[in-house]
Coordinates of C-alpha atoms and ligand atoms in Angstrom, one line a residue:
X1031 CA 119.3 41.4 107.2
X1032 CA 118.9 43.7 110.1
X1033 CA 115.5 44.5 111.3
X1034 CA 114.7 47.9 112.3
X1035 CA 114.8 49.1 115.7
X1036 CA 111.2 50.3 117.0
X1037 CA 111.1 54.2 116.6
X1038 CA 109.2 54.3 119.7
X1039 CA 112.7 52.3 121.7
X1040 CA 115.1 54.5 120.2
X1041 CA 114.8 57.5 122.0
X1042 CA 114.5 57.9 125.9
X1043 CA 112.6 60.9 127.2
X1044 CA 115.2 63.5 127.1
X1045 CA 116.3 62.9 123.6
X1046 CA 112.5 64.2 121.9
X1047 CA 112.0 65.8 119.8
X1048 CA 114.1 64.6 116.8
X1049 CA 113.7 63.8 113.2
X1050 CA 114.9 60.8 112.0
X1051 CA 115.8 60.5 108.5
X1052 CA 115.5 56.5 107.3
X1053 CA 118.6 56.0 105.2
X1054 CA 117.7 53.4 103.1
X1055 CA 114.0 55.1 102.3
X1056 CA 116.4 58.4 101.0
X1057 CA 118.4 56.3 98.9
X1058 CA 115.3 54.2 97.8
X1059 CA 113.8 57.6 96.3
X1060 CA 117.5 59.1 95.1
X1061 CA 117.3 55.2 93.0
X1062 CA 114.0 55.9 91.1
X1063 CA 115.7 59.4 90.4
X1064 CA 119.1 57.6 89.3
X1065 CA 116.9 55.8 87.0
X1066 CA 115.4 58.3 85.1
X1067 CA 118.8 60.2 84.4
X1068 CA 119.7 57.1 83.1
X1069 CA 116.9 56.9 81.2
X1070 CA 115.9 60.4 79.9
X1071 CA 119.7 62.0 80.0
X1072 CA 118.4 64.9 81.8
X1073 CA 120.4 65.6 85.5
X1074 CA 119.2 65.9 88.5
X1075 CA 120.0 68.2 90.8
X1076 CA 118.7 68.6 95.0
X1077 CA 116.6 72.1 95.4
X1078 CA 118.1 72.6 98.8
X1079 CA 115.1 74.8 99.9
X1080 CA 113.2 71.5 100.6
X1081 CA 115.5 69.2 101.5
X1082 CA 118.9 70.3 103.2
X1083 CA 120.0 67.2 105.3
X1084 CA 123.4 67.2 105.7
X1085 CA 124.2 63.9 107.8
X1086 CA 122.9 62.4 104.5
X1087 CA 124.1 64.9 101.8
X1088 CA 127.0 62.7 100.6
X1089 CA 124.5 59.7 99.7
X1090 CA 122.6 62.4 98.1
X1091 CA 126.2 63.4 96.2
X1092 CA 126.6 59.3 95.4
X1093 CA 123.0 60.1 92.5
X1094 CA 122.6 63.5 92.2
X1095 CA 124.9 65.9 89.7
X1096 CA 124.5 68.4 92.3
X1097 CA 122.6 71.1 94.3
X1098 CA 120.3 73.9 93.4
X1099 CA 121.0 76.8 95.7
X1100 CA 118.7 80.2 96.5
X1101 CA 121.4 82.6 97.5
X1102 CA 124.9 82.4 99.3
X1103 CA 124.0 80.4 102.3
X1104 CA 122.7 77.8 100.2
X1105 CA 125.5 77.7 97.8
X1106 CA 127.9 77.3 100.6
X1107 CA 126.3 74.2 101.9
X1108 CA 126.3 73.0 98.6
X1109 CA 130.0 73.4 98.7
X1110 CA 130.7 71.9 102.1
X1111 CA 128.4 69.0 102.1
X1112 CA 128.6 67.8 98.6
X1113 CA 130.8 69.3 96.3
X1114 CA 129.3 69.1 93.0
X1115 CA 127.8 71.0 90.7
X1116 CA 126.3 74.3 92.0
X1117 CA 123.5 76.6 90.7
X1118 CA 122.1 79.5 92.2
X1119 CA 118.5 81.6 91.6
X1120 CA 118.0 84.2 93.5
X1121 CA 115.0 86.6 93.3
X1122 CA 117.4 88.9 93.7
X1123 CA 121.4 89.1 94.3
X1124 CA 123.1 91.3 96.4
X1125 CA 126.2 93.4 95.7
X1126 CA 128.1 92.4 98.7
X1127 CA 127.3 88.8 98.0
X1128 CA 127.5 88.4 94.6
X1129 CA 131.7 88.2 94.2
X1130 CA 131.3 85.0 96.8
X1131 CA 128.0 83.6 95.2
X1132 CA 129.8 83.6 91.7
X1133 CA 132.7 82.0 92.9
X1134 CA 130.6 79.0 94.3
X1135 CA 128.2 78.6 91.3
X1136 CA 128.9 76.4 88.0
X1137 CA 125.7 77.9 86.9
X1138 CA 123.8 81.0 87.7
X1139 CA 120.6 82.3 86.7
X1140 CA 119.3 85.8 87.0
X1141 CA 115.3 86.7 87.5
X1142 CA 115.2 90.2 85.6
X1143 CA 117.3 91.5 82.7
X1144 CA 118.0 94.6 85.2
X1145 CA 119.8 91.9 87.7
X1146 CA 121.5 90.2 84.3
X1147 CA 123.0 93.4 83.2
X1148 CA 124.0 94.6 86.5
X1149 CA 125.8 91.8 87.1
X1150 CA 126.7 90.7 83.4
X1151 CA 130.7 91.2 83.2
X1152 CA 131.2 89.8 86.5
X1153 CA 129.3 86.8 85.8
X1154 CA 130.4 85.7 82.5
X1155 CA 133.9 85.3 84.1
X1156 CA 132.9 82.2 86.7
X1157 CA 130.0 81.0 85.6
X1158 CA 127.4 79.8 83.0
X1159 CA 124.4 82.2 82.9
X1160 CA 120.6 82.3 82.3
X1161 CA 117.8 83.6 82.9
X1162 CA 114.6 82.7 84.9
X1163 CA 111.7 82.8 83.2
X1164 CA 107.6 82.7 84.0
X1165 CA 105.7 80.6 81.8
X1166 CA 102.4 82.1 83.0
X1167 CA 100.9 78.5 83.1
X1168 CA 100.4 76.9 86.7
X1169 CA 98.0 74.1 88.3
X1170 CA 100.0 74.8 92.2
X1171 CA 97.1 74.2 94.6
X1172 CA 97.7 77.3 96.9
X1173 CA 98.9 80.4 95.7
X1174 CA 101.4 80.6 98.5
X1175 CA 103.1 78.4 96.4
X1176 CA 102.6 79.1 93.3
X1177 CA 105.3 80.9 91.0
X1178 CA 103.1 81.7 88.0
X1179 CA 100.3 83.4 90.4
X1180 CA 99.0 87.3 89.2
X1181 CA 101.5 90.0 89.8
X1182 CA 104.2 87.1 90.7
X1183 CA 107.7 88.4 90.6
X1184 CA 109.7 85.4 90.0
X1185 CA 110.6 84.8 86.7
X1186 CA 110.6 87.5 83.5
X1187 CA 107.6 87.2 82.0
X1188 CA 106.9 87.2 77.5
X1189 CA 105.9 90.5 77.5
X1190 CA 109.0 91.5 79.4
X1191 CA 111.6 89.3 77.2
X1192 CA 114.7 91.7 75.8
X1193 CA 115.6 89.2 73.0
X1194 CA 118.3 91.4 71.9
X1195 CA 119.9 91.4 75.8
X1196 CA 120.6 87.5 75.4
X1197 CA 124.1 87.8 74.7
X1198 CA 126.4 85.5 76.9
X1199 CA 122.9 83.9 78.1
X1200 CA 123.4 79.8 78.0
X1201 CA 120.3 78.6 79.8
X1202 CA 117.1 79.6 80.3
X1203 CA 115.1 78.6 83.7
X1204 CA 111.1 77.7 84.2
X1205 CA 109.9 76.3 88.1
X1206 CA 105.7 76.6 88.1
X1207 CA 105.1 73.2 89.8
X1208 CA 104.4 72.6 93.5
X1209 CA 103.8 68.9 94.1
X1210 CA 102.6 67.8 91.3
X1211 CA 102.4 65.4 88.5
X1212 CA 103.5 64.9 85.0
X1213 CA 100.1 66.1 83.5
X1214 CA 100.9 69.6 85.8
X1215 CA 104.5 69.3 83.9
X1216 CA 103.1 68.5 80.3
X1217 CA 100.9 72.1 80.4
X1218 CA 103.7 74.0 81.9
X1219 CA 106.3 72.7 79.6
X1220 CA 103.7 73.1 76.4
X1221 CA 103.4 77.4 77.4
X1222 CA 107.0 77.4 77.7
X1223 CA 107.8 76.3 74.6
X1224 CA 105.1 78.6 73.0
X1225 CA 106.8 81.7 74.8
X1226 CA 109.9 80.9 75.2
X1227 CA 111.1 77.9 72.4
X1228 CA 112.2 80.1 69.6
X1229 CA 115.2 80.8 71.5
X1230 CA 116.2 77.4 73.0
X1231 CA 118.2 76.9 69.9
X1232 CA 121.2 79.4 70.9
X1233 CA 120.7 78.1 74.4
X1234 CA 123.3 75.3 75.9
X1235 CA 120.7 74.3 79.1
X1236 CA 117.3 74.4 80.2
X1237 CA 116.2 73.8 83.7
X1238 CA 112.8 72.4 84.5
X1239 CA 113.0 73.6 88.1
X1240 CA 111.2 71.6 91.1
X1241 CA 107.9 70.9 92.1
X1242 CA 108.3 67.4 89.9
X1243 CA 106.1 64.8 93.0
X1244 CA 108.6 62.1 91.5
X1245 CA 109.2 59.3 93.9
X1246 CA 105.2 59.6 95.3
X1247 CA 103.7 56.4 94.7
X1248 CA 101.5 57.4 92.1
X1249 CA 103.8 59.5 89.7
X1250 CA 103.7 58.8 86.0
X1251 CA 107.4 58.1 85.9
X1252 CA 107.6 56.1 82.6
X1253 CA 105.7 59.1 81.1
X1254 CA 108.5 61.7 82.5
X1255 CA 110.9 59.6 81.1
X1256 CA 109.2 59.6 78.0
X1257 CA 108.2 63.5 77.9
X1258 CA 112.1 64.4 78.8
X1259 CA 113.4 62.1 75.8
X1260 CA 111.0 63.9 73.9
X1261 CA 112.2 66.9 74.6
X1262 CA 115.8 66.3 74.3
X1263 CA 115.7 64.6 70.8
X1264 CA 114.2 67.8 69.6
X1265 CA 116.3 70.2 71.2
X1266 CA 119.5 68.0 70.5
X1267 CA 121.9 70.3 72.0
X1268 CA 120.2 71.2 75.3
X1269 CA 121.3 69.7 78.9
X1270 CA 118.1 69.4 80.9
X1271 CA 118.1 70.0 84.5
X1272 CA 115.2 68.8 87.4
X1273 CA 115.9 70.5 90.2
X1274 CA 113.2 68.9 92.5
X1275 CA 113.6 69.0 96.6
X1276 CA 110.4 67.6 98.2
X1277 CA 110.6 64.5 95.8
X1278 CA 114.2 64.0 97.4
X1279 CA 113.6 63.9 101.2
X1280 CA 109.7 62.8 100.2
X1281 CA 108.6 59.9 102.7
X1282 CA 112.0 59.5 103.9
X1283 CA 111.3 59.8 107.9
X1284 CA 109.9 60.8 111.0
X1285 CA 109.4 63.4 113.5
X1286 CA 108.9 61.6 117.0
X1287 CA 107.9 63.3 120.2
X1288 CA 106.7 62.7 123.7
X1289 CA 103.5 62.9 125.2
X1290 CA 104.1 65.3 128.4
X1291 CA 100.8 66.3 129.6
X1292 CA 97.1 65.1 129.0
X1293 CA 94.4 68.1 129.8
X1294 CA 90.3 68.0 129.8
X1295 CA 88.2 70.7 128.3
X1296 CA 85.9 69.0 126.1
X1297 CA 87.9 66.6 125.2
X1298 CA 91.5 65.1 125.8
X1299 CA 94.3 67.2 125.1
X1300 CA 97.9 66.3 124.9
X1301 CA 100.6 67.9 124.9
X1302 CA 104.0 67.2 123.0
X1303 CA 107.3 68.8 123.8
X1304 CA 107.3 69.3 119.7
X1305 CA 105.5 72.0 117.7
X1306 CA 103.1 72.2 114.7
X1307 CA 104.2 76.4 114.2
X1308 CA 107.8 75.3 114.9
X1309 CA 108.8 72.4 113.7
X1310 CA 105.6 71.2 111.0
X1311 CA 105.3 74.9 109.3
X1312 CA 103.6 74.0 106.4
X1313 CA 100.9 72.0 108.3
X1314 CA 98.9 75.3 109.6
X1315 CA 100.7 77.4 106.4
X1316 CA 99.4 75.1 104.0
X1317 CA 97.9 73.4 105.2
X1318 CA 97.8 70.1 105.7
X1319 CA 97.1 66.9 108.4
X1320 CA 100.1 64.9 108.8
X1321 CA 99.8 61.5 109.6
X1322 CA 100.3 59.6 113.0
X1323 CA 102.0 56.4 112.9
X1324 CA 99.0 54.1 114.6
X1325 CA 96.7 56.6 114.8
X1326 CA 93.6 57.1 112.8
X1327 CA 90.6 59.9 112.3
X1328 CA 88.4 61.1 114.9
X1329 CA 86.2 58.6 115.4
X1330 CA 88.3 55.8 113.6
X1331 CA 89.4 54.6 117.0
X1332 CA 88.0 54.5 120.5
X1333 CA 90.6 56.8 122.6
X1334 CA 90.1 60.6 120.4
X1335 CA 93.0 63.0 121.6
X1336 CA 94.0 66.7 120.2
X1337 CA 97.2 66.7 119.4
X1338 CA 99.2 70.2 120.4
X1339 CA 102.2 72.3 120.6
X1340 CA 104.1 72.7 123.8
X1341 CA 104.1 76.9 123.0
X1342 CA 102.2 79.3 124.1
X1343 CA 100.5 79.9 120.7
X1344 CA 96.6 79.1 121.2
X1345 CA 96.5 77.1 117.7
X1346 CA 99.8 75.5 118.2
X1347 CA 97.7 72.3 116.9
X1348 CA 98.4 69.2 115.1
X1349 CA 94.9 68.0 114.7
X1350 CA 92.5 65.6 116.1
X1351 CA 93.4 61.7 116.4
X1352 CA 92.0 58.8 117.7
X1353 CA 94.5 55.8 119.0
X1354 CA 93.6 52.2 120.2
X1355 CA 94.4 52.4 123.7
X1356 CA 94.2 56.1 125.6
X1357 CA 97.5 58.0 125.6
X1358 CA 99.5 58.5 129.0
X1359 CA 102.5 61.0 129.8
X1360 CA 106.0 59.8 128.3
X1361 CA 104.4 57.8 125.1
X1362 CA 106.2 58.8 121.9
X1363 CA 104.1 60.1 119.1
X1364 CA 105.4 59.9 115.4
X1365 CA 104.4 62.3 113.2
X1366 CA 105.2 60.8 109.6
X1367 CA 107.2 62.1 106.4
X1368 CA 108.3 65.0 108.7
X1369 CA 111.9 65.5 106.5
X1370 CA 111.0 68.0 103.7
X1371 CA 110.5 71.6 104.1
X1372 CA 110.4 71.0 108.1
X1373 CA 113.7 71.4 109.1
X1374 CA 114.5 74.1 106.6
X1375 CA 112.1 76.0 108.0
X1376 CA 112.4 75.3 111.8
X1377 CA 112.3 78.5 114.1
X1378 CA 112.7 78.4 118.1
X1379 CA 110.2 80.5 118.7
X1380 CA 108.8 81.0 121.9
X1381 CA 112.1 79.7 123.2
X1382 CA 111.2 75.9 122.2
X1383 CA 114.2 73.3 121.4
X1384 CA 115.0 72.8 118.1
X1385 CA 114.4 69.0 117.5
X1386 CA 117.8 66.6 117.0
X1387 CA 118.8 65.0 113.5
X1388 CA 118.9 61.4 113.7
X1389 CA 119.6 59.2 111.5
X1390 CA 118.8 55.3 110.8
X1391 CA 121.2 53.9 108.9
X1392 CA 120.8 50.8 106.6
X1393 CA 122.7 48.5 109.0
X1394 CA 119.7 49.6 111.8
X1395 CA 122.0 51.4 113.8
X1396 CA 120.7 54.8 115.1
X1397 CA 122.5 58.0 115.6
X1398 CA 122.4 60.9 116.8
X1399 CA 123.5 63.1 114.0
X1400 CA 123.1 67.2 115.2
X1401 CA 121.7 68.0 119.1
X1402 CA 120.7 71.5 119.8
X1403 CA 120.2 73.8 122.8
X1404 CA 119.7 76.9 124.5
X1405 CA 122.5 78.0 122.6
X1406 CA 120.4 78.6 119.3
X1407 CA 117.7 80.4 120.8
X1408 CA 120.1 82.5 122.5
X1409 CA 122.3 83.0 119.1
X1410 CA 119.0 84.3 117.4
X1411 CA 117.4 87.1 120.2
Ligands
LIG1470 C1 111.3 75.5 95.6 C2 112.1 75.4 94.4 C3 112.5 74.1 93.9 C4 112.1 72.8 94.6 O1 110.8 72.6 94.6 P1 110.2 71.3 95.2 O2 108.7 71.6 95.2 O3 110.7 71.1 96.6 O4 110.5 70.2 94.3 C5 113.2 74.1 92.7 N1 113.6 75.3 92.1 C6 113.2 76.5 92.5 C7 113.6 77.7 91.8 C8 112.4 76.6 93.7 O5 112.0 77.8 94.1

């Protein structure tokens, strides 16, 4: 066997900042998912929103029954990169997208009966319907990201159910979950079937949506496998979908960048040519501390640093870590499990470069997947 190249000797200067997606820790995680489909008979589809990866979508493609898409755009990468199945949700869908969306999606699902009817005679002709619905029951930890928040508007909720509007309806929809484990799923799953059960019965699929923290080290997996056989040996003529996206691209790789100035005011500052507002969203939206490979708390280690952005945003900041030895210019700091819901969400603000895809394939070769430019900025102002 191979061993992997150093992160750190990958990349010379000019070449930061880039993700690199670990090849064999994706397929690792698309494995434990492979698994429970084989164990549970549910499918598993990738929630693009997290996790949209395309140097790797095919290995993705090799496990998965297909992608879960949130409007056109989506549902066309779906179609280029992997070819399967295809469902779209969209909070909303827009007439002059709707013919095209339709004709990409095996399966759609509508968020109102207003949207359903509206766009009922066109649907029934491509696709399999349904209907998302809001089981009113969520543990999310932020309400940023929590569907079943007050005065939420994703998802029809029991009070606003048309039972007699159902006809041509196949599936019905539930995602309530944000990172979280089976106990999260077990409540969510029990209010659904108290709201919405009694109609499962004329119903050919049910999707569980996302939010499912499968391939995190402590998931209950043996008890999802048991909870979805459950399920299906009482609603015999259901197909189950997940549609999970962080649990995909979940500790799959890195974002590494380099060190390109060290300031004093109070303390040591240094400055990466990467950014937390640009390129780790969810870090100041969430938010969160990522980790840093060989680098501890404040005070865990002698040499403390700030960690910050290289825009002109005051709290462009990572956070405060300390490292054995001190930092100088041109060291390469790795920011860990940077490949969900990072480069989804990447903007070039303030005219910063959007960081390469790498990847690092099984056989330890590393390459260069996507590089980008001026030319994106420019595209987008
Ligand atoms: C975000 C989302 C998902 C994926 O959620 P993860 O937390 O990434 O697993 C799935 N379905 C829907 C409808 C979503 O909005």
């Amino acid at each position: 066997m191979q061993t992997s190249p150093l992160l750190e000797n990958i990349l010379n200067d000019g070449a930061t900042p880039c993700y690199i997606c670990e090849e064999a820790l994706l397929e690792k995680n698309l494995q434990l998912l492979e698994h429970i489909q084989q164990k549970s008979g549910v499918k598993i589809l990738l929630a693009l929103k997290g996790f949209a990866f395309t140097p790797l979508m095919n290995l993705v493609g090799k496990y998965l029954v297909g992608c879960t898409a949130s409007g056109l755009h989506e549902a066309k990468l779906a179609k280029e990169f992997m070819g399967k199945q295809i469902h779209t949700y969209s909070p909303a869908f827009k007439d002059d997208e709707i013919d095209e969306v339709l004709d990409l999606s095996d399966y759609i699902v509508f968020n109102s009966f207003t949207q359903w009817k509206k766009f009922k005679q066109k649907a029934l002709k491509h696709s399999s319907c349904g209907l998302r619905v809001n089981p009113e029951t969520s543990a999310s930890p932020v309400d940023l990201y929590n569907p079943c928040a007050p005065f939420s508007r994703l998802g029809i909720v029991e009070k606003n159910f048309l039972h007699h509007e159902l006809d041509g309806i196949e599936g019905l929809h539930f995602h309530a979950l944000c990172e979280q484990n089976l106990d999260a799923l077990k409540d969510v799953l029990k209010s659904f079937e108290e709201k919405f059960g009694k109609y499962l019965k004329q119903m050919k699929w049910v999707n569980f949506g996302g939010g499912h923290h499968i391939t995190r080290e402590d998931y209950d997996v043996l008890g999802l496998i048991e909870l979805l056989s459950d399920f299906k040996s009482r609603y015999k003529n259901l197909t189950v979908f997940l549609e999970p996206g962080e649990a995909i691209g979940w500790q799959t790789g890195t974002l590494v960048s380099t060190v390109l100035d060290i300031v004093d005011n109070g303390m040591q500052i240094a400055i990466l040519d990467t950014s937390a507002e640009a390129h780790m969203p969810d870090t100041l939206a969430m938010p969160y501390r990522a980790e840093v490979r060989n680098a501890g708390k404040s005070g865990e280690k002698p040499y403390l640093y700030r960690l910050t952005g290289n825009t002109c945003l005051a709290g462009d900041i990572m956070g405060d870590y300390s490292f054995s030895k001190p930092l100088k210019v041109g060291d390469k700091i790795i920011f860990e499990d940077m490949i969900h819901y990072t480069i989804v969400k990447n903007t070039t603000f303030n005219g910063i470069k959007l960081p390469n895809l790498g990847v690092l394939q099984k056989d330890g070769r590393f390459i260069v997947a996507r590089e980008f430019g001026y030319e994106e900025y420019r595209r987008r102002n």
